Structure formats: C-alpha cells, structure tokens
PDB file of C-alpha atoms in Angstrom:
ATOM      1  CA  UNK A 277     -65.334 -30.428 -35.101  1.00 45.00           C
ATOM      2  CA  UNK A 278     -66.299 -28.643 -38.291  1.00 45.00           C
ATOM      3  CA  UNK A 279     -66.961 -24.966 -38.356  1.00 50.00           C
ATOM      4  CA  UNK A 280     -66.461 -24.656 -34.573  1.00 56.00           C
ATOM      5  CA  UNK A 281     -66.002 -21.546 -32.598  1.00 58.00           C
ATOM      6  CA  UNK A 282     -63.979 -21.399 -29.333  1.00 58.00           C
ATOM      7  CA  UNK A 283     -64.338 -18.653 -26.702  1.00 59.00           C
ATOM      8  CA  UNK A 284     -62.275 -18.159 -23.427  1.00 61.00           C
ATOM      9  CA  UNK A 285     -58.647 -18.646 -22.647  1.00 63.00           C
ATOM     10  CA  UNK A 286     -56.908 -21.407 -24.473  1.00 63.00           C
ATOM     11  CA  UNK A 287     -53.854 -22.611 -26.396  1.00 61.00           C
ATOM     12  CA  UNK A 288     -54.211 -23.850 -29.977  1.00 66.00           C
ATOM     13  CA  UNK A 289     -51.522 -26.607 -30.801  1.00 66.00           C
ATOM     14  CA  UNK A 290     -51.414 -27.835 -34.351  1.00 64.00           C
ATOM     15  CA  UNK A 291     -50.962 -31.565 -34.520  1.00 64.00           C
ATOM     16  CA  UNK A 292     -50.831 -34.068 -37.555  1.00 59.00           C
ATOM     17  CA  UNK A 293     -52.522 -37.441 -37.344  1.00 57.00           C
ATOM     18  CA  UNK A 294     -52.537 -39.657 -40.573  1.00 52.00           C
ATOM     19  CA  UNK A 295     -51.280 -36.749 -42.680  1.00 52.00           C
ATOM     20  CA  UNK A 296     -54.167 -34.416 -41.647  1.00 58.00           C
ATOM     21  CA  UNK A 297     -53.726 -31.234 -39.537  1.00 60.00           C
ATOM     22  CA  UNK A 298     -55.802 -30.781 -36.419  1.00 65.00           C
ATOM     23  CA  UNK A 299     -55.954 -28.156 -33.720  1.00 64.00           C
ATOM     24  CA  UNK A 300     -55.381 -29.419 -30.244  1.00 67.00           C
ATOM     25  CA  UNK A 301     -57.271 -26.914 -27.806  1.00 64.00           C
ATOM     26  CA  UNK A 302     -55.856 -26.838 -24.387  1.00 65.00           C
ATOM     27  CA  UNK A 303     -58.069 -24.664 -21.983  1.00 62.00           C
ATOM     28  CA  UNK A 304     -56.650 -22.136 -19.560  1.00 59.00           C
ATOM     29  CA  UNK A 305     -59.801 -21.708 -17.640  1.00 58.00           C
ATOM     30  CA  UNK A 306     -63.309 -23.200 -17.418  1.00 53.00           C
ATOM     31  CA  UNK A 307     -64.992 -20.426 -19.733  1.00 58.00           C
ATOM     32  CA  UNK A 308     -63.928 -22.347 -22.815  1.00 51.00           C
ATOM     33  CA  UNK A 309     -66.869 -23.652 -25.045  1.00 55.00           C
ATOM     34  CA  UNK A 310     -66.472 -25.864 -28.154  1.00 54.00           C
ATOM     35  CA  UNK A 311     -68.486 -26.018 -31.270  1.00 54.00           C
ATOM     36  CA  UNK A 312     -70.729 -29.126 -31.380  1.00 49.00           C
ATOM     37  CA  UNK A 313     -70.917 -30.086 -35.126  1.00 46.00           C
ATOM     38  CA  UNK A 314     -68.868 -33.372 -35.753  1.00 42.00           C
ATOM     39  CA  UNK A 315     -66.497 -33.392 -38.505  1.00 41.00           C
ATOM     40  CA  UNK A 316     -66.784 -36.387 -40.855  1.00 40.00           C
ATOM     41  CA  UNK A 317     -63.267 -37.690 -41.167  1.00 39.00           C
ATOM     42  CA  UNK A 318     -62.289 -40.628 -43.249  1.00 42.00           C
ATOM     43  CA  UNK A 319     -59.146 -42.086 -41.974  1.00 43.00           C
ATOM     44  CA  UNK A 320     -56.362 -43.191 -44.237  1.00 46.00           C
ATOM     45  CA  UNK A 321     -52.921 -44.897 -44.013  1.00 46.00           C
ATOM     46  CA  UNK A 322     -49.800 -42.722 -43.940  1.00 44.00           C
ATOM     47  CA  UNK A 323     -46.268 -43.757 -43.747  1.00 44.00           C
ATOM     48  CA  UNK A 324     -43.615 -41.655 -42.086  1.00 45.00           C
ATOM     49  CA  UNK A 325     -40.009 -42.328 -42.696  1.00 44.00           C
ATOM     50  CA  UNK A 326     -37.310 -41.052 -40.446  1.00 42.00           C
ATOM     51  CA  UNK A 327     -35.039 -40.858 -43.521  1.00 48.00           C
ATOM     52  CA  UNK A 328     -35.737 -41.544 -47.202  1.00 57.00           C
ATOM     53  CA  UNK A 329     -32.981 -43.203 -49.264  1.00 61.00           C
ATOM     54  CA  UNK A 330     -32.742 -40.549 -51.978  1.00 69.00           C
ATOM     55  CA  UNK A 331     -30.766 -43.074 -54.268  1.00 73.00           C
ATOM     56  CA  UNK A 332     -33.972 -45.069 -54.636  1.00 82.00           C
ATOM     57  CA  UNK A 333     -36.933 -44.283 -56.799  1.00 86.00           C
ATOM     58  CA  UNK A 334     -39.909 -43.338 -54.410  1.00 90.00           C
ATOM     59  CA  UNK A 335     -43.426 -44.764 -55.124  1.00 93.00           C
ATOM     60  CA  UNK A 336     -46.840 -43.645 -54.018  1.00 94.00           C
ATOM     61  CA  UNK A 337     -49.286 -46.474 -53.812  1.00 95.00           C
ATOM     62  CA  UNK A 338     -52.886 -45.493 -54.503  1.00 95.00           C
ATOM     63  CA  UNK A 339     -55.431 -48.372 -53.928  1.00 94.00           C
ATOM     64  CA  UNK A 340     -58.620 -48.565 -51.582  1.00 91.00           C
ATOM     65  CA  UNK A 341     -57.920 -52.163 -50.664  1.00 89.00           C
ATOM     66  CA  UNK A 342     -55.610 -52.350 -47.462  1.00 88.00           C
ATOM     67  CA  UNK A 343     -54.683 -55.977 -48.615  1.00 88.00           C
ATOM     68  CA  UNK A 344     -53.520 -54.610 -52.030  1.00 90.00           C
ATOM     69  CA  UNK A 345     -51.612 -51.604 -50.592  1.00 91.00           C
ATOM     70  CA  UNK A 346     -49.646 -53.916 -48.346  1.00 90.00           C
ATOM     71  CA  UNK A 347     -49.070 -56.253 -51.057  1.00 90.00           C
ATOM     72  CA  UNK A 348     -47.832 -53.849 -53.493  1.00 92.00           C
ATOM     73  CA  UNK A 349     -45.666 -52.149 -50.919  1.00 92.00           C
ATOM     74  CA  UNK A 350     -43.972 -55.581 -50.197  1.00 91.00           C
ATOM     75  CA  UNK A 351     -43.260 -55.978 -53.929  1.00 92.00           C
ATOM     76  CA  UNK A 352     -41.869 -52.425 -54.063  1.00 92.00           C
ATOM     77  CA  UNK A 353     -39.820 -52.784 -50.871  1.00 91.00           C
ATOM     78  CA  UNK A 354     -38.230 -56.080 -52.101  1.00 90.00           C
ATOM     79  CA  UNK A 355     -37.145 -54.457 -55.303  1.00 90.00           C
ATOM     80  CA  UNK A 356     -33.582 -52.999 -55.112  1.00 89.00           C
ATOM     81  CA  UNK A 357     -33.695 -49.403 -55.998  1.00 88.00           C
ATOM     82  CA  UNK A 358     -37.231 -48.743 -55.070  1.00 90.00           C
ATOM     83  CA  UNK A 359     -38.947 -47.691 -51.844  1.00 90.00           C
ATOM     84  CA  UNK A 360     -42.518 -46.772 -50.597  1.00 92.00           C
ATOM     85  CA  UNK A 361     -42.837 -43.223 -49.859  1.00 90.00           C
ATOM     86  CA  UNK A 362     -46.637 -42.964 -49.184  1.00 91.00           C
ATOM     87  CA  UNK A 363     -49.959 -44.741 -49.624  1.00 93.00           C
ATOM     88  CA  UNK A 364     -53.427 -43.243 -50.336  1.00 93.00           C
ATOM     89  CA  UNK A 365     -56.926 -44.879 -50.272  1.00 92.00           C
ATOM     90  CA  UNK A 366     -58.109 -42.962 -53.413  1.00 94.00           C
ATOM     91  CA  UNK A 367     -57.257 -40.299 -55.984  1.00 94.00           C
ATOM     92  CA  UNK A 368     -58.363 -37.524 -53.620  1.00 93.00           C
ATOM     93  CA  UNK A 369     -55.857 -38.392 -50.887  1.00 93.00           C
ATOM     94  CA  UNK A 370     -53.140 -39.046 -53.528  1.00 94.00           C
ATOM     95  CA  UNK A 371     -53.608 -35.574 -55.005  1.00 95.00           C
ATOM     96  CA  UNK A 372     -53.193 -34.104 -51.447  1.00 92.00           C
ATOM     97  CA  UNK A 373     -50.069 -36.036 -50.831  1.00 92.00           C
ATOM     98  CA  UNK A 374     -48.171 -35.448 -54.076  1.00 93.00           C
ATOM     99  CA  UNK A 375     -46.935 -31.931 -53.156  1.00 91.00           C
ATOM    100  CA  UNK A 376     -45.845 -33.124 -49.845  1.00 89.00           C
ATOM    101  CA  UNK A 377     -43.936 -36.377 -50.590  1.00 89.00           C
ATOM    102  CA  UNK A 378     -43.027 -35.649 -54.083  1.00 89.00           C
ATOM    103  CA  UNK A 379     -42.971 -39.235 -55.367  1.00 91.00           C
ATOM    104  CA  UNK A 380     -40.845 -40.424 -58.430  1.00 91.00           C
ATOM    105  CA  UNK A 381     -43.639 -42.634 -59.703  1.00 93.00           C
ATOM    106  CA  UNK A 382     -47.312 -43.658 -58.775  1.00 96.00           C
ATOM    107  CA  UNK A 383     -49.067 -46.995 -58.713  1.00 95.00           C
ATOM    108  CA  UNK A 384     -52.609 -46.468 -59.465  1.00 95.00           C
ATOM    109  CA  UNK A 385     -55.876 -48.588 -59.033  1.00 94.00           C
ATOM    110  CA  UNK A 386     -59.046 -47.601 -61.074  1.00 93.00           C
ATOM    111  CA  UNK A 387     -62.028 -48.587 -59.034  1.00 92.00           C
ATOM    112  CA  UNK A 388     -61.868 -46.634 -55.798  1.00 93.00           C
ATOM    113  CA  UNK A 389     -64.522 -44.620 -53.792  1.00 90.00           C
ATOM    114  CA  UNK A 390     -64.794 -40.813 -53.831  1.00 90.00           C
ATOM    115  CA  UNK A 391     -62.116 -40.176 -56.526  1.00 93.00           C
ATOM    116  CA  UNK A 392     -61.402 -43.228 -58.905  1.00 95.00           C
ATOM    117  CA  UNK A 393     -58.339 -43.678 -60.960  1.00 95.00           C
ATOM    118  CA  UNK A 394     -59.906 -42.057 -64.124  1.00 95.00           C
ATOM    119  CA  UNK A 395     -60.803 -38.889 -62.138  1.00 96.00           C
ATOM    120  CA  UNK A 396     -57.321 -38.835 -60.774  1.00 96.00           C
ATOM    121  CA  UNK A 397     -55.719 -38.943 -64.044  1.00 95.00           C
ATOM    122  CA  UNK A 398     -57.959 -36.124 -65.242  1.00 95.00           C
ATOM    123  CA  UNK A 399     -56.994 -33.975 -62.316  1.00 95.00           C
ATOM    124  CA  UNK A 400     -53.301 -34.906 -62.726  1.00 94.00           C
ATOM    125  CA  UNK A 401     -53.564 -33.485 -66.313  1.00 92.00           C
ATOM    126  CA  UNK A 402     -55.356 -30.324 -65.173  1.00 93.00           C
ATOM    127  CA  UNK A 403     -52.796 -29.697 -62.391  1.00 93.00           C
ATOM    128  CA  UNK A 404     -49.820 -30.266 -64.672  1.00 90.00           C
ATOM    129  CA  UNK A 405     -48.518 -33.156 -62.549  1.00 91.00           C
ATOM    130  CA  UNK A 406     -45.822 -34.907 -64.657  1.00 89.00           C
ATOM    131  CA  UNK A 407     -45.193 -37.774 -62.273  1.00 92.00           C
ATOM    132  CA  UNK A 408     -45.449 -41.129 -64.239  1.00 93.00           C
ATOM    133  CA  UNK A 409     -48.356 -43.498 -63.376  1.00 95.00           C
ATOM    134  CA  UNK A 410     -48.579 -47.188 -63.660  1.00 94.00           C
ATOM    135  CA  UNK A 411     -52.011 -48.422 -63.545  1.00 94.00           C
ATOM    136  CA  UNK A 412     -52.551 -51.758 -61.665  1.00 93.00           C
ATOM    137  CA  UNK A 413     -56.245 -52.797 -61.759  1.00 89.00           C
ATOM    138  CA  UNK A 414     -58.344 -55.944 -62.389  1.00 85.00           C
ATOM    139  CA  UNK A 415     -60.206 -54.054 -65.049  1.00 83.00           C
ATOM    140  CA  UNK A 416     -57.269 -52.717 -66.883  1.00 76.00           C
ATOM    141  CA  UNK A 417     -57.024 -55.237 -69.559  1.00 79.00           C
ATOM    142  CA  UNK A 418     -55.250 -55.336 -73.054  1.00 76.00           C
ATOM    143  CA  UNK A 419     -57.570 -53.570 -75.548  1.00 72.00           C
ATOM    144  CA  UNK A 420     -60.138 -52.605 -72.863  1.00 82.00           C
ATOM    145  CA  UNK A 421     -61.802 -49.143 -73.180  1.00 87.00           C
ATOM    146  CA  UNK A 422     -60.989 -48.187 -69.630  1.00 89.00           C
ATOM    147  CA  UNK A 423     -57.337 -49.061 -70.376  1.00 89.00           C
ATOM    148  CA  UNK A 424     -57.301 -46.829 -73.386  1.00 91.00           C
ATOM    149  CA  UNK A 425     -58.791 -44.170 -71.553  1.00 93.00           C
ATOM    150  CA  UNK A 426     -56.146 -44.357 -68.859  1.00 93.00           C
ATOM    151  CA  UNK A 427     -53.381 -44.142 -71.435  1.00 93.00           C
ATOM    152  CA  UNK A 428     -55.026 -41.245 -73.302  1.00 93.00           C
ATOM    153  CA  UNK A 429     -55.217 -39.422 -69.972  1.00 93.00           C
ATOM    154  CA  UNK A 430     -51.362 -39.855 -69.590  1.00 92.00           C
ATOM    155  CA  UNK A 431     -50.761 -43.087 -67.854  1.00 93.00           C
ATOM    156  CA  UNK A 432     -47.439 -44.400 -68.676  1.00 91.00           C
ATOM    157  CA  UNK A 433     -48.506 -48.179 -68.638  1.00 91.00           C
ATOM    158  CA  UNK A 434     -50.768 -50.706 -67.190  1.00 91.00           C
ATOM    159  CA  UNK A 435     -50.744 -54.181 -65.412  1.00 91.00           C
ATOM    160  CA  UNK A 436     -53.730 -56.302 -64.822  1.00 88.00           C
ATOM    161  CA  UNK A 437     -54.195 -57.627 -61.355  1.00 85.00           C
ATOM    162  CA  UNK A 438     -54.302 -61.303 -61.026  1.00 74.00           C
ATOM    163  CA  UNK A 439     -57.358 -62.860 -59.968  1.00 65.00           C
ATOM    164  CA  UNK A 440     -57.844 -65.890 -57.715  1.00 54.00           C
ATOM    165  CA  UNK A 441     -58.517 -68.062 -60.444  1.00 48.00           C
ATOM    166  CA  UNK A 442     -55.868 -66.948 -63.004  1.00 47.00           C
ATOM    167  CA  UNK A 443     -52.717 -64.728 -63.323  1.00 54.00           C
ATOM    168  CA  UNK A 444     -49.253 -65.456 -61.817  1.00 76.00           C
ATOM    169  CA  UNK A 445     -48.477 -63.106 -58.953  1.00 79.00           C
ATOM    170  CA  UNK A 446     -44.804 -63.640 -59.511  1.00 82.00           C
ATOM    171  CA  UNK A 447     -45.129 -62.575 -63.196  1.00 83.00           C
ATOM    172  CA  UNK A 448     -47.169 -59.497 -62.055  1.00 86.00           C
ATOM    173  CA  UNK A 449     -44.489 -58.738 -59.473  1.00 88.00           C
ATOM    174  CA  UNK A 450     -41.730 -58.853 -61.918  1.00 88.00           C
ATOM    175  CA  UNK A 451     -43.513 -56.718 -64.544  1.00 89.00           C
ATOM    176  CA  UNK A 452     -44.582 -54.108 -61.875  1.00 90.00           C
ATOM    177  CA  UNK A 453     -41.014 -53.945 -60.572  1.00 90.00           C
ATOM    178  CA  UNK A 454     -39.576 -53.507 -64.061  1.00 90.00           C
ATOM    179  CA  UNK A 455     -41.952 -50.835 -65.182  1.00 91.00           C
ATOM    180  CA  UNK A 456     -41.425 -48.867 -61.863  1.00 91.00           C
ATOM    181  CA  UNK A 457     -37.631 -49.062 -62.067  1.00 88.00           C
ATOM    182  CA  UNK A 458     -37.666 -47.940 -65.815  1.00 87.00           C
ATOM    183  CA  UNK A 459     -40.152 -44.998 -65.591  1.00 85.00           C
ATOM    184  CA  UNK A 460     -39.409 -44.152 -62.024  1.00 83.00           C
ATOM    185  CA  UNK A 461     -35.710 -43.791 -62.457  1.00 81.00           C
ATOM    186  CA  UNK A 462     -36.033 -41.838 -65.730  1.00 82.00           C
ATOM    187  CA  UNK A 463     -38.391 -39.230 -63.913  1.00 82.00           C
ATOM    188  CA  UNK A 464     -36.140 -39.070 -60.970  1.00 80.00           C
ATOM    189  CA  UNK A 465     -33.209 -38.182 -63.164  1.00 79.00           C
ATOM    190  CA  UNK A 466     -35.204 -35.666 -64.971  1.00 78.00           C
ATOM    191  CA  UNK A 467     -36.381 -34.150 -61.717  1.00 76.00           C
ATOM    192  CA  UNK A 468     -32.800 -33.941 -60.290  1.00 76.00           C
ATOM    193  CA  UNK A 469     -31.660 -32.090 -63.670  1.00 76.00           C
ATOM    194  CA  UNK A 470     -34.568 -29.726 -63.285  1.00 74.00           C
ATOM    195  CA  UNK A 471     -33.819 -28.893 -59.711  1.00 75.00           C
ATOM    196  CA  UNK A 472     -30.068 -28.340 -60.537  1.00 76.00           C
ATOM    197  CA  UNK A 473     -31.061 -26.141 -63.555  1.00 74.00           C
ATOM    198  CA  UNK A 474     -33.387 -24.189 -61.375  1.00 75.00           C
ATOM    199  CA  UNK A 475     -30.702 -23.643 -58.650  1.00 78.00           C
ATOM    200  CA  UNK A 476     -28.142 -22.457 -61.360  1.00 78.00           C
ATOM    201  CA  UNK A 477     -30.683 -20.078 -62.911  1.00 76.00           C
ATOM    202  CA  UNK A 478     -31.735 -18.588 -59.520  1.00 79.00           C
ATOM    203  CA  UNK A 479     -27.788 -18.241 -58.663  1.00 80.00           C
ATOM    204  CA  UNK A 480     -27.230 -16.381 -61.921  1.00 78.00           C
ATOM    205  CA  UNK A 481     -30.206 -14.058 -61.688  1.00 78.00           C
ATOM    206  CA  UNK A 482     -29.243 -13.306 -58.046  1.00 81.00           C
ATOM    207  CA  UNK A 483     -25.797 -12.424 -59.131  1.00 79.00           C
ATOM    208  CA  UNK A 484     -26.921 -10.345 -61.754  1.00 76.00           C
ATOM    209  CA  UNK A 485     -29.181  -8.475 -59.590  1.00 79.00           C
ATOM    210  CA  UNK A 486     -26.537  -7.796 -57.094  1.00 78.00           C
ATOM    211  CA  UNK A 487     -24.223  -6.278 -59.822  1.00 77.00           C
ATOM    212  CA  UNK A 488     -26.933  -4.356 -61.819  1.00 76.00           C
ATOM    213  CA  UNK A 489     -25.871  -1.029 -60.488  1.00 75.00           C
ATOM    214  CA  UNK A 490     -22.684  -1.383 -62.550  1.00 77.00           C
ATOM    215  CA  UNK A 491     -24.742  -1.819 -65.935  1.00 76.00           C
ATOM    216  CA  UNK A 492     -27.392  -0.082 -67.886  1.00 79.00           C
ATOM    217  CA  UNK A 493     -31.072  -1.053 -67.619  1.00 79.00           C
ATOM    218  CA  UNK A 494     -30.976  -2.379 -71.115  1.00 79.00           C
ATOM    219  CA  UNK A 495     -27.848  -4.510 -70.542  1.00 78.00           C
ATOM    220  CA  UNK A 496     -29.393  -5.888 -67.464  1.00 74.00           C
ATOM    221  CA  UNK A 497     -32.678  -6.873 -69.312  1.00 80.00           C
ATOM    222  CA  UNK A 498     -30.595  -8.413 -72.166  1.00 80.00           C
ATOM    223  CA  UNK A 499     -28.777 -10.584 -69.682  1.00 78.00           C
ATOM    224  CA  UNK A 500     -31.872 -11.652 -67.908  1.00 76.00           C
ATOM    225  CA  UNK A 501     -33.346 -12.571 -71.156  1.00 78.00           C
ATOM    226  CA  UNK A 502     -30.030 -14.625 -72.039  1.00 75.00           C
ATOM    227  CA  UNK A 503     -30.365 -16.471 -68.739  1.00 72.00           C
ATOM    228  CA  UNK A 504     -34.124 -17.179 -68.953  1.00 72.00           C
ATOM    229  CA  UNK A 505     -33.453 -18.594 -72.518  1.00 70.00           C
ATOM    230  CA  UNK A 506     -30.467 -20.610 -71.443  1.00 67.00           C
ATOM    231  CA  UNK A 507     -32.677 -22.257 -68.814  1.00 64.00           C
ATOM    232  CA  UNK A 508     -36.013 -22.410 -70.520  1.00 63.00           C
ATOM    233  CA  UNK A 509     -38.419 -25.209 -69.417  1.00 56.00           C
ATOM    234  CA  UNK A 510     -36.156 -25.313 -66.272  1.00 53.00           C
ATOM    235  CA  UNK A 511     -33.132 -26.946 -68.038  1.00 55.00           C
ATOM    236  CA  UNK A 512     -30.002 -25.839 -69.328  1.00 54.00           C
ATOM    237  CA  UNK A 513     -29.159 -26.707 -73.092  1.00 58.00           C
ATOM    238  CA  UNK A 514     -26.867 -29.565 -71.905  1.00 60.00           C
ATOM    239  CA  UNK A 515     -29.375 -30.930 -69.620  1.00 57.00           C
ATOM    240  CA  UNK A 516     -31.981 -31.024 -72.374  1.00 56.00           C
ATOM    241  CA  UNK A 517     -29.727 -33.097 -74.342  1.00 62.00           C
ATOM    242  CA  UNK A 518     -29.233 -35.451 -71.324  1.00 58.00           C
ATOM    243  CA  UNK A 519     -33.001 -35.699 -70.898  1.00 52.00           C
ATOM    244  CA  UNK A 520     -33.534 -36.495 -74.551  1.00 56.00           C
ATOM    245  CA  UNK A 521     -31.017 -39.349 -74.100  1.00 54.00           C
ATOM    246  CA  UNK A 522     -32.678 -40.581 -70.846  1.00 48.00           C
ATOM    247  CA  UNK A 523     -36.130 -40.660 -72.673  1.00 49.00           C
ATOM    248  CA  UNK A 524     -34.738 -42.386 -75.710  1.00 50.00           C
ATOM    249  CA  UNK A 525     -33.214 -45.056 -73.349  1.00 41.00           C
TER     250      UNK A 525
END
C-alpha cells in the first residue's frame, strides 16, 4: 500500500520481491489497522545468482519483450566468457539495478514503455555511468537518425534486431557475442584496475594518517597531495598506461 499508516503493536519485516523492498507487517494484537490506498506496482523479471563467476563479463539485458530478454540471455549464456547478471523491462528499472549488480556491459532496446533507450542513455550520461552499452533494436539501422542519436549519447555500438522476414539470427548472435566480449572485457579490466588503485590509495592515505603525529602539518599535506596526484582519476600512473593499451586494443 502507498502512503499507508499502521497503528497498534506489530513487527515490520523488510522483504525483497523481484528486486523491490517491501515491508511485511506482522500484527501482535487485533488493534492494528492498515492504509487502504493500493500501490500500483509493475512487476519485472529479476535474476538472482548464488554465485557469479567473476572471471566472466557480466551483462545487463534491457528489453520490454520477455521473448527477446530470454533470447538475448540464451545467446549470452552460450558465449564463453559472458554471463547474464540481470534483466530489466525498461530504462527506469535498469538505472535502479545498475548500482546493485554493477554489470560490465549493457544490451539496450530502444522502444520501451516508461523510459525508452534514448532516455536511458541521457540519464546514463547525466549520472556519469561509464558502463558500455550495445544497442539492440529493430529501429537501430545504419545511418538512421535514432542510431546516430544513440551513438552521440554514448552507446558503444549497435545491432539491428532481425525481423521475421529478413536477418540471420546466427549472424546477429555472432555479432552480439563479439561486441559484448570486446567492450565488456575492456571495461571489466578497467574496473578492476580502478578498484585496485582506489584500494592502494586508501591504504596509503590511512597509513599516512596513522603516522601524521610524527610529521609537520605541511609535510602531511604535501604527502597527501602526492598520493592524490599519483592516483588521480582513480588510477596509478602505471595503471593509466595499461588502460591506454587496453583501449587501443
């Protein structure tokens, strides 16, 4: 229920259904009264894995068609080095899931209700999300204005969905797998280097902080500046060189 009030003695137990947090109210006595405004809730698919293979590139599939979500997922799961980490029925749900599941790459449809692919790409840019996106849509065609718009908004590449009359599914599967592996593994490597750099930076700053009593304030500030400069943008100098090599590849 939306905007409900509860009175009386009760336990509130948070539970999660399809990625949504709900409160399960368990009454202790008969004085409990609940709100009466129904909450309009749109269900969506959610995948929960007991263990994710961190050696694989993780993919978030965003498409309003259950058939396409399952088809794309089968292509991904049949590709060595890739796994599906989540699914979303539109851009809104995808944005909510990204900070929770942290995918290495996203497969994105364009025509979806509530938040379409274009709006998702705009929000991705506003929120400084750097996860690569492969657009997979029937309207994404070579030279089409919507395709150019997606690329200008930061999409890495696009593939046209095969229609029932034309297009080879095997060719689309091959192209999709290739793009996901290429962009996904590059991003995954960059992400791992960033996490490593942030860990080292935090460790060095923590050590400096624990020893600052032995140094003057100006010396501590100078050393902090050195550490910040060394790990600027979340990477060490050596790691920046590695990233340039990864991107060049």
